Amino acid sequence: DTEVTQTPKHLVMGMTNKKSLKCEQHMGHRAMYWYKQKAKKPPELMFVYSYEKLSINESVPSRFSPECPNSSLLNLHLHALQPEDSALYLCASTDMGTDTQYFGPGTRLTVL
Amino acid sequence: QQQVKQSPQSLIVQKGGISIINCAYENTAFDYFPWYQQFPGKGPALLIAIRPDVSEKKEGRFTISFNKSAKQFSLHIMDSQPGDSATYFCAARGTNAGKSTFGDGTTLTVKP
C-alpha cells in the first residue's frame, strides 16, 4: 500500500470556525509533512514531523496547529483562518531508506 | 533567495516529440533530486529521482540528466504523449528526509 490518504477532499469554513484536516499513511514512514499549495505555484512546506516529533516549522502562523498522534496519523488543526489561507493543503510522507516522498491528493480549503 | 530555478515556465510540444525541462540549484548540500508530475486537482506524484553520484537515470520514457559541476539537472520526456500534459516540478533535498526545495514548475502541453 503506497498511499497517503487525506480527508476531507474539500472544506469550506468561515473565519471564526475551527476545523481539522486529517492525513493517514500505513507505509511505516517516520517522516510526515504538511504543505500548502496555491494555484500554479509549487508546494510550500509548513511542518515536518520526524518520528512523531515536530522537527521543522516554517514560521507558520499559530492559527495552523499540527499534531502527530501516532506514526500513521497527522492532523492539521485550523482556527481563525483568513481568506488568503485558501489553498490546497497537501500531506506527504517519506521513506527514509529511499528518500521517496509520497503525496496525498490534498484537501481543497476555502475560507470565506 | 530561490535555491532551485526551473525553466521554461511553460512548454508546448507535439505528440511524439521530446520535452525538456531544466533546473539549476545553488546549495551543494543537496543530495537528492526528484521530479514530480502534478495533474490539476491532484497531489504531486514522484516521477523519477537521481542522486549526484549518477549522471543519468532512465525510467521508461523519462530520463534525468545530472551535471554536478554545473549544478544543473534536467528532465527529458521522450515520445511525449497528450497524457503527459501536466505541471512538472523539480526539487532538491538534503539528507535525513528534511526540507525539499521546489522549482516554480513547468506546465507541459502535448498537442495531438
PDB file of C-alpha atoms in Angstrom:
ATOM      1  CA  ASP A   1       0.000   0.000   0.000  1.00  0.00           C
ATOM      2  CA  THR A   2       1.829   3.102  -1.246  1.00  0.00           C
ATOM      3  CA  GLU A   3      -0.861   5.594  -0.456  1.00  0.00           C
ATOM      4  CA  VAL A   4      -1.283   8.711   1.608  1.00  0.00           C
ATOM      5  CA  THR A   5      -4.935   9.490   2.281  1.00  0.00           C
ATOM      6  CA  GLN A   6      -6.365  12.848   3.240  1.00  0.00           C
ATOM      7  CA  THR A   7      -9.782  13.862   4.497  1.00  0.00           C
ATOM      8  CA  PRO A   8     -11.809  15.785   3.723  1.00  0.00           C
ATOM      9  CA  LYS A   9     -11.293  16.350  -0.011  1.00  0.00           C
ATOM     10  CA  HIS A  10     -12.933  19.759   0.183  1.00  0.00           C
ATOM     11  CA  LEU A  11     -13.559  22.086   3.113  1.00  0.00           C
ATOM     12  CA  VAL A  12     -15.309  25.435   3.260  1.00  0.00           C
ATOM     13  CA  MET A  13     -15.035  27.330   6.522  1.00  0.00           C
ATOM     14  CA  GLY A  14     -15.719  30.744   7.931  1.00  0.00           C
ATOM     15  CA  MET A  15     -13.067  32.842   9.587  1.00  0.00           C
ATOM     16  CA  THR A  16     -14.384  32.013  13.059  1.00  0.00           C
ATOM     17  CA  ASN A  17     -14.632  28.262  12.562  1.00  0.00           C
ATOM     18  CA  LYS A  18     -12.397  25.539  13.935  1.00  0.00           C
ATOM     19  CA  LYS A  19     -11.756  22.575  11.678  1.00  0.00           C
ATOM     20  CA  SER A  20      -9.171  19.833  11.255  1.00  0.00           C
ATOM     21  CA  LEU A  21      -7.520  18.157   8.305  1.00  0.00           C
ATOM     22  CA  LYS A  22      -6.522  14.527   8.601  1.00  0.00           C
ATOM     23  CA  CYS A  23      -3.765  12.571   6.917  1.00  0.00           C
ATOM     24  CA  GLU A  24      -3.007   8.868   7.166  1.00  0.00           C
ATOM     25  CA  GLN A  25      -0.334   6.522   5.814  1.00  0.00           C
ATOM     26  CA  HIS A  26       0.350   2.875   6.539  1.00  0.00           C
ATOM     27  CA  MET A  27       3.704   2.563   4.817  1.00  0.00           C
ATOM     28  CA  GLY A  28       5.682   2.791   8.050  1.00  0.00           C
ATOM     29  CA  HIS A  29       7.193   6.127   7.083  1.00  0.00           C
ATOM     30  CA  ARG A  30       8.516   8.057  10.063  1.00  0.00           C
ATOM     31  CA  ALA A  31       8.672  11.464   8.354  1.00  0.00           C
ATOM     32  CA  MET A  32       5.414  13.265   7.595  1.00  0.00           C
ATOM     33  CA  TYR A  33       4.803  16.709   6.190  1.00  0.00           C
ATOM     34  CA  TRP A  34       2.204  19.407   5.659  1.00  0.00           C
ATOM     35  CA  TYR A  35       2.470  21.592   2.578  1.00  0.00           C
ATOM     36  CA  LYS A  36       0.345  24.473   1.313  1.00  0.00           C
ATOM     37  CA  GLN A  37      -0.049  24.937  -2.417  1.00  0.00           C
ATOM     38  CA  LYS A  38      -1.547  27.933  -4.164  1.00  0.00           C
ATOM     39  CA  ALA A  39      -2.700  27.716  -7.772  1.00  0.00           C
ATOM     40  CA  LYS A  40       0.134  27.467 -10.287  1.00  0.00           C
ATOM     41  CA  LYS A  41       2.751  27.530  -7.515  1.00  0.00           C
ATOM     42  CA  PRO A  42       4.976  24.833  -6.045  1.00  0.00           C
ATOM     43  CA  PRO A  43       4.145  23.209  -2.716  1.00  0.00           C
ATOM     44  CA  GLU A  44       5.258  25.342   0.205  1.00  0.00           C
ATOM     45  CA  LEU A  45       6.484  23.469   3.258  1.00  0.00           C
ATOM     46  CA  MET A  46       4.670  24.192   6.511  1.00  0.00           C
ATOM     47  CA  PHE A  47       5.652  21.478   9.002  1.00  0.00           C
ATOM     48  CA  VAL A  48       7.780  18.345   9.199  1.00  0.00           C
ATOM     49  CA  TYR A  49       7.342  15.591  11.763  1.00  0.00           C
ATOM     50  CA  SER A  50      10.141  13.100  12.255  1.00  0.00           C
ATOM     51  CA  TYR A  51       9.449  10.112  14.492  1.00  0.00           C
ATOM     52  CA  GLU A  52       6.271  11.835  15.685  1.00  0.00           C
ATOM     53  CA  LYS A  53       8.148  14.917  16.843  1.00  0.00           C
ATOM     54  CA  LEU A  54       7.894  18.305  15.177  1.00  0.00           C
ATOM     55  CA  SER A  55      11.264  18.905  13.539  1.00  0.00           C
ATOM     56  CA  ILE A  56      10.549  21.800  11.178  1.00  0.00           C
ATOM     57  CA  ASN A  57       8.076  24.665  11.490  1.00  0.00           C
ATOM     58  CA  GLU A  58       8.478  27.077   8.615  1.00  0.00           C
ATOM     59  CA  SER A  59       7.329  30.072  10.678  1.00  0.00           C
ATOM     60  CA  VAL A  60       3.698  29.152  10.102  1.00  0.00           C
ATOM     61  CA  PRO A  61       1.090  31.362  11.833  1.00  0.00           C
ATOM     62  CA  SER A  62      -0.308  29.904  15.043  1.00  0.00           C
ATOM     63  CA  ARG A  63      -3.779  29.651  13.505  1.00  0.00           C
ATOM     64  CA  PHE A  64      -2.382  26.438  11.978  1.00  0.00           C
ATOM     65  CA  SER A  65      -1.641  23.811  14.619  1.00  0.00           C
ATOM     66  CA  PRO A  66      -0.166  20.444  13.630  1.00  0.00           C
ATOM     67  CA  GLU A  67      -0.487  17.249  15.604  1.00  0.00           C
ATOM     68  CA  CYS A  68       1.014  13.795  15.130  1.00  0.00           C
ATOM     69  CA  PRO A  69      -0.923  11.399  17.396  1.00  0.00           C
ATOM     70  CA  ASN A  70       0.975   8.327  16.179  1.00  0.00           C
ATOM     71  CA  SER A  71       3.294   7.175  13.406  1.00  0.00           C
ATOM     72  CA  SER A  72       0.439   6.770  10.893  1.00  0.00           C
ATOM     73  CA  LEU A  73      -1.603   9.897  11.512  1.00  0.00           C
ATOM     74  CA  LEU A  74      -1.054  13.585  11.002  1.00  0.00           C
ATOM     75  CA  ASN A  75      -3.590  16.287  11.738  1.00  0.00           C
ATOM     76  CA  LEU A  76      -3.688  19.979  10.966  1.00  0.00           C
ATOM     77  CA  HIS A  77      -5.977  21.988  13.228  1.00  0.00           C
ATOM     78  CA  LEU A  78      -7.315  25.214  11.773  1.00  0.00           C
ATOM     79  CA  HIS A  79      -8.675  28.166  13.725  1.00  0.00           C
ATOM     80  CA  ALA A  80      -9.493  31.760  12.824  1.00  0.00           C
ATOM     81  CA  LEU A  81      -8.175  31.428   9.287  1.00  0.00           C
ATOM     82  CA  GLN A  82      -8.043  34.241   6.778  1.00  0.00           C
ATOM     83  CA  PRO A  83      -9.335  34.186   3.182  1.00  0.00           C
ATOM     84  CA  GLU A  84      -5.718  34.216   1.958  1.00  0.00           C
ATOM     85  CA  ASP A  85      -5.274  30.816   3.627  1.00  0.00           C
ATOM     86  CA  SER A  86      -7.494  29.293   0.938  1.00  0.00           C
ATOM     87  CA  ALA A  87      -5.320  26.746  -0.875  1.00  0.00           C
ATOM     88  CA  LEU A  88      -4.695  23.054  -1.494  1.00  0.00           C
ATOM     89  CA  TYR A  89      -3.233  21.503   1.651  1.00  0.00           C
ATOM     90  CA  LEU A  90      -1.040  18.524   0.934  1.00  0.00           C
ATOM     91  CA  CYS A  91       0.181  15.862   3.284  1.00  0.00           C
ATOM     92  CA  ALA A  92       3.237  13.777   2.434  1.00  0.00           C
ATOM     93  CA  SER A  93       5.359  11.063   3.949  1.00  0.00           C
ATOM     94  CA  THR A  94       8.892   9.969   3.165  1.00  0.00           C
ATOM     95  CA  ASP A  95      10.527   6.581   3.078  1.00  0.00           C
ATOM     96  CA  MET A  96      13.790   7.494   4.792  1.00  0.00           C
ATOM     97  CA  GLY A  97      15.510   4.467   3.308  1.00  0.00           C
ATOM     98  CA  THR A  98      14.953   5.536  -0.316  1.00  0.00           C
ATOM     99  CA  ASP A  99      14.130   9.244   0.165  1.00  0.00           C
ATOM    100  CA  THR A 100      10.960   8.660  -1.840  1.00  0.00           C
ATOM    101  CA  GLN A 101       8.262  11.138  -0.860  1.00  0.00           C
ATOM    102  CA  TYR A 102       4.618  10.273  -1.340  1.00  0.00           C
ATOM    103  CA  PHE A 103       1.986  12.984  -1.510  1.00  0.00           C
ATOM    104  CA  GLY A 104      -1.663  12.667  -0.688  1.00  0.00           C
ATOM    105  CA  PRO A 105      -4.361  14.048  -3.000  1.00  0.00           C
ATOM    106  CA  GLY A 106      -4.797  17.146  -0.854  1.00  0.00           C
ATOM    107  CA  THR A 107      -7.641  18.991   0.831  1.00  0.00           C
ATOM    108  CA  ARG A 108      -9.010  21.953  -1.092  1.00  0.00           C
ATOM    109  CA  LEU A 109      -9.675  24.585   1.593  1.00  0.00           C
ATOM    110  CA  THR A 110     -11.786  27.658   1.034  1.00  0.00           C
ATOM    111  CA  VAL A 111     -12.003  30.299   3.762  1.00  0.00           C
ATOM    112  CA  LEU A 112     -14.935  32.669   3.454  1.00  0.00           C
TER     113      LEU A 112
ATOM    114  CA  GLN B   1      16.513  33.608  -2.234  1.00  0.00           C
ATOM    115  CA  GLN B   2      15.328  30.956  -4.657  1.00  0.00           C
ATOM    116  CA  GLN B   3      17.589  27.940  -4.436  1.00  0.00           C
ATOM    117  CA  VAL B   4      16.171  25.940  -7.351  1.00  0.00           C
ATOM    118  CA  LYS B   5      15.495  27.691 -10.647  1.00  0.00           C
ATOM    119  CA  GLN B   6      13.314  25.877 -13.186  1.00  0.00           C
ATOM    120  CA  SER B   7      12.773  26.659 -16.842  1.00  0.00           C
ATOM    121  CA  PRO B   8      10.824  27.044 -19.003  1.00  0.00           C
ATOM    122  CA  GLN B   9       7.667  28.172 -17.219  1.00  0.00           C
ATOM    123  CA  SER B  10       5.547  26.595 -19.947  1.00  0.00           C
ATOM    124  CA  LEU B  11       6.242  24.243 -22.801  1.00  0.00           C
ATOM    125  CA  ILE B  12       4.213  23.121 -25.792  1.00  0.00           C
ATOM    126  CA  VAL B  13       5.337  20.003 -27.634  1.00  0.00           C
ATOM    127  CA  GLN B  14       3.845  17.978 -30.445  1.00  0.00           C
ATOM    128  CA  LYS B  15       2.876  14.376 -29.806  1.00  0.00           C
ATOM    129  CA  GLY B  16       5.901  12.163 -30.280  1.00  0.00           C
ATOM    130  CA  GLY B  17       8.352  14.972 -29.604  1.00  0.00           C
ATOM    131  CA  ILE B  18      10.881  15.388 -26.814  1.00  0.00           C
ATOM    132  CA  SER B  19      10.048  17.586 -23.822  1.00  0.00           C
ATOM    133  CA  ILE B  20      12.997  19.043 -21.933  1.00  0.00           C
ATOM    134  CA  ILE B  21      12.753  20.855 -18.603  1.00  0.00           C
ATOM    135  CA  ASN B  22      15.783  22.277 -16.848  1.00  0.00           C
ATOM    136  CA  CYS B  23      16.626  23.048 -13.226  1.00  0.00           C
ATOM    137  CA  ALA B  24      19.607  24.672 -11.570  1.00  0.00           C
ATOM    138  CA  TYR B  25      20.416  24.635  -7.881  1.00  0.00           C
ATOM    139  CA  GLU B  26      22.766  26.551  -5.620  1.00  0.00           C
ATOM    140  CA  ASN B  27      23.130  24.574  -2.414  1.00  0.00           C
ATOM    141  CA  THR B  28      25.849  21.943  -2.741  1.00  0.00           C
ATOM    142  CA  ALA B  29      24.467  20.164   0.327  1.00  0.00           C
ATOM    143  CA  PHE B  30      21.535  18.889  -1.722  1.00  0.00           C
ATOM    144  CA  ASP B  31      21.914  15.173  -2.409  1.00  0.00           C
ATOM    145  CA  TYR B  32      18.559  14.034  -3.763  1.00  0.00           C
ATOM    146  CA  PHE B  33      16.865  15.458  -6.846  1.00  0.00           C
ATOM    147  CA  PRO B  34      13.325  14.288  -7.620  1.00  0.00           C
ATOM    148  CA  TRP B  35      10.923  15.273 -10.362  1.00  0.00           C
ATOM    149  CA  TYR B  36       7.201  15.387  -9.638  1.00  0.00           C
ATOM    150  CA  GLN B  37       4.254  15.315 -12.014  1.00  0.00           C
ATOM    151  CA  GLN B  38       1.048  17.007 -10.951  1.00  0.00           C
ATOM    152  CA  PHE B  39      -2.323  16.913 -12.659  1.00  0.00           C
ATOM    153  CA  PRO B  40      -4.980  19.548 -11.862  1.00  0.00           C
ATOM    154  CA  GLY B  41      -6.690  18.904  -8.552  1.00  0.00           C
ATOM    155  CA  LYS B  42      -4.248  16.136  -7.592  1.00  0.00           C
ATOM    156  CA  GLY B  43      -1.215  15.919  -5.369  1.00  0.00           C
ATOM    157  CA  PRO B  44       2.258  15.734  -6.905  1.00  0.00           C
ATOM    158  CA  ALA B  45       3.461  12.245  -7.775  1.00  0.00           C
ATOM    159  CA  LEU B  46       7.098  11.229  -7.878  1.00  0.00           C
ATOM    160  CA  LEU B  47       8.154  10.608 -11.463  1.00  0.00           C
ATOM    161  CA  ILE B  48      11.851   9.899 -11.226  1.00  0.00           C
ATOM    162  CA  ALA B  49      14.722  10.903  -8.960  1.00  0.00           C
ATOM    163  CA  ILE B  50      18.514  10.965  -9.039  1.00  0.00           C
ATOM    164  CA  ARG B  51      21.444  11.310  -6.654  1.00  0.00           C
ATOM    165  CA  PRO B  52      24.573  13.319  -7.512  1.00  0.00           C
ATOM    166  CA  ASP B  53      26.810  10.267  -7.875  1.00  0.00           C
ATOM    167  CA  VAL B  54      24.972   9.333 -11.097  1.00  0.00           C
ATOM    168  CA  SER B  55      24.994  11.414 -14.288  1.00  0.00           C
ATOM    169  CA  GLU B  56      21.916   9.920 -15.888  1.00  0.00           C
ATOM    170  CA  LYS B  57      18.922   7.834 -14.908  1.00  0.00           C
ATOM    171  CA  LYS B  58      16.305   6.464 -17.245  1.00  0.00           C
ATOM    172  CA  GLU B  59      12.895   5.014 -16.433  1.00  0.00           C
ATOM    173  CA  GLY B  60      10.807   4.234 -19.477  1.00  0.00           C
ATOM    174  CA  ARG B  61      10.290   7.429 -21.480  1.00  0.00           C
ATOM    175  CA  PHE B  62      11.628   9.628 -18.665  1.00  0.00           C
ATOM    176  CA  THR B  63      15.318  10.452 -18.254  1.00  0.00           C
ATOM    177  CA  ILE B  64      17.112  12.674 -15.767  1.00  0.00           C
ATOM    178  CA  SER B  65      20.460  14.126 -16.787  1.00  0.00           C
ATOM    179  CA  PHE B  66      22.591  15.455 -13.932  1.00  0.00           C
ATOM    180  CA  ASN B  67      25.610  17.760 -14.160  1.00  0.00           C
ATOM    181  CA  LYS B  68      27.146  18.079 -10.709  1.00  0.00           C
ATOM    182  CA  SER B  69      29.847  20.579 -11.666  1.00  0.00           C
ATOM    183  CA  ALA B  70      27.318  22.895 -13.300  1.00  0.00           C
ATOM    184  CA  LYS B  71      24.763  22.272 -10.544  1.00  0.00           C
ATOM    185  CA  GLN B  72      22.107  21.548 -13.145  1.00  0.00           C
ATOM    186  CA  PHE B  73      19.721  18.713 -13.853  1.00  0.00           C
ATOM    187  CA  SER B  74      17.096  18.187 -16.482  1.00  0.00           C
ATOM    188  CA  LEU B  75      14.105  16.003 -17.285  1.00  0.00           C
ATOM    189  CA  HIS B  76      13.701  14.592 -20.757  1.00  0.00           C
ATOM    190  CA  ILE B  77      10.373  13.079 -21.797  1.00  0.00           C
ATOM    191  CA  MET B  78      10.776  11.046 -24.959  1.00  0.00           C
ATOM    192  CA  ASP B  79       7.864  10.339 -27.315  1.00  0.00           C
ATOM    193  CA  SER B  80       5.706  12.842 -25.442  1.00  0.00           C
ATOM    194  CA  GLN B  81       2.011  11.981 -25.278  1.00  0.00           C
ATOM    195  CA  PRO B  82      -1.091  14.104 -24.623  1.00  0.00           C
ATOM    196  CA  GLY B  83      -1.471  12.229 -21.325  1.00  0.00           C
ATOM    197  CA  ASP B  84       1.852  13.733 -20.223  1.00  0.00           C
ATOM    198  CA  SER B  85       0.224  17.177 -20.189  1.00  0.00           C
ATOM    199  CA  ALA B  86       0.670  18.267 -16.580  1.00  0.00           C
ATOM    200  CA  THR B  87       2.741  20.512 -14.358  1.00  0.00           C
ATOM    201  CA  TYR B  88       6.239  19.261 -13.588  1.00  0.00           C
ATOM    202  CA  PHE B  89       8.222  20.317 -10.538  1.00  0.00           C
ATOM    203  CA  CYS B  90      11.867  19.660  -9.914  1.00  0.00           C
ATOM    204  CA  ALA B  91      13.052  19.596  -6.327  1.00  0.00           C
ATOM    205  CA  ALA B  92      16.220  19.250  -4.292  1.00  0.00           C
ATOM    206  CA  ARG B  93      16.654  17.906  -0.810  1.00  0.00           C
ATOM    207  CA  GLY B  94      19.411  17.360   1.722  1.00  0.00           C
ATOM    208  CA  THR B  95      19.816  14.336   3.941  1.00  0.00           C
ATOM    209  CA  ASN B  96      17.578  12.963   6.679  1.00  0.00           C
ATOM    210  CA  ALA B  97      14.260  13.461   4.863  1.00  0.00           C
ATOM    211  CA  GLY B  98      14.416  17.149   5.591  1.00  0.00           C
ATOM    212  CA  LYS B  99      13.150  20.127   3.676  1.00  0.00           C
ATOM    213  CA  SER B 100      12.648  19.915  -0.087  1.00  0.00           C
ATOM    214  CA  THR B 101      13.161  22.998  -2.187  1.00  0.00           C
ATOM    215  CA  PHE B 102      10.930  23.072  -5.255  1.00  0.00           C
ATOM    216  CA  GLY B 103      11.340  24.794  -8.574  1.00  0.00           C
ATOM    217  CA  ASP B 104       8.479  27.022  -9.718  1.00  0.00           C
ATOM    218  CA  GLY B 105       7.069  24.394 -12.054  1.00  0.00           C
ATOM    219  CA  THR B 106       6.668  23.894 -15.795  1.00  0.00           C
ATOM    220  CA  THR B 107       3.284  23.494 -17.430  1.00  0.00           C
ATOM    221  CA  LEU B 108       3.662  21.000 -20.249  1.00  0.00           C
ATOM    222  CA  THR B 109       1.094  20.770 -23.017  1.00  0.00           C
ATOM    223  CA  VAL B 110       1.451  17.966 -25.551  1.00  0.00           C
ATOM    224  CA  LYS B 111      -0.603  18.620 -28.666  1.00  0.00           C
ATOM    225  CA  PRO B 112      -2.117  15.633 -30.506  1.00  0.00           C
TER     226      PRO B 112
END
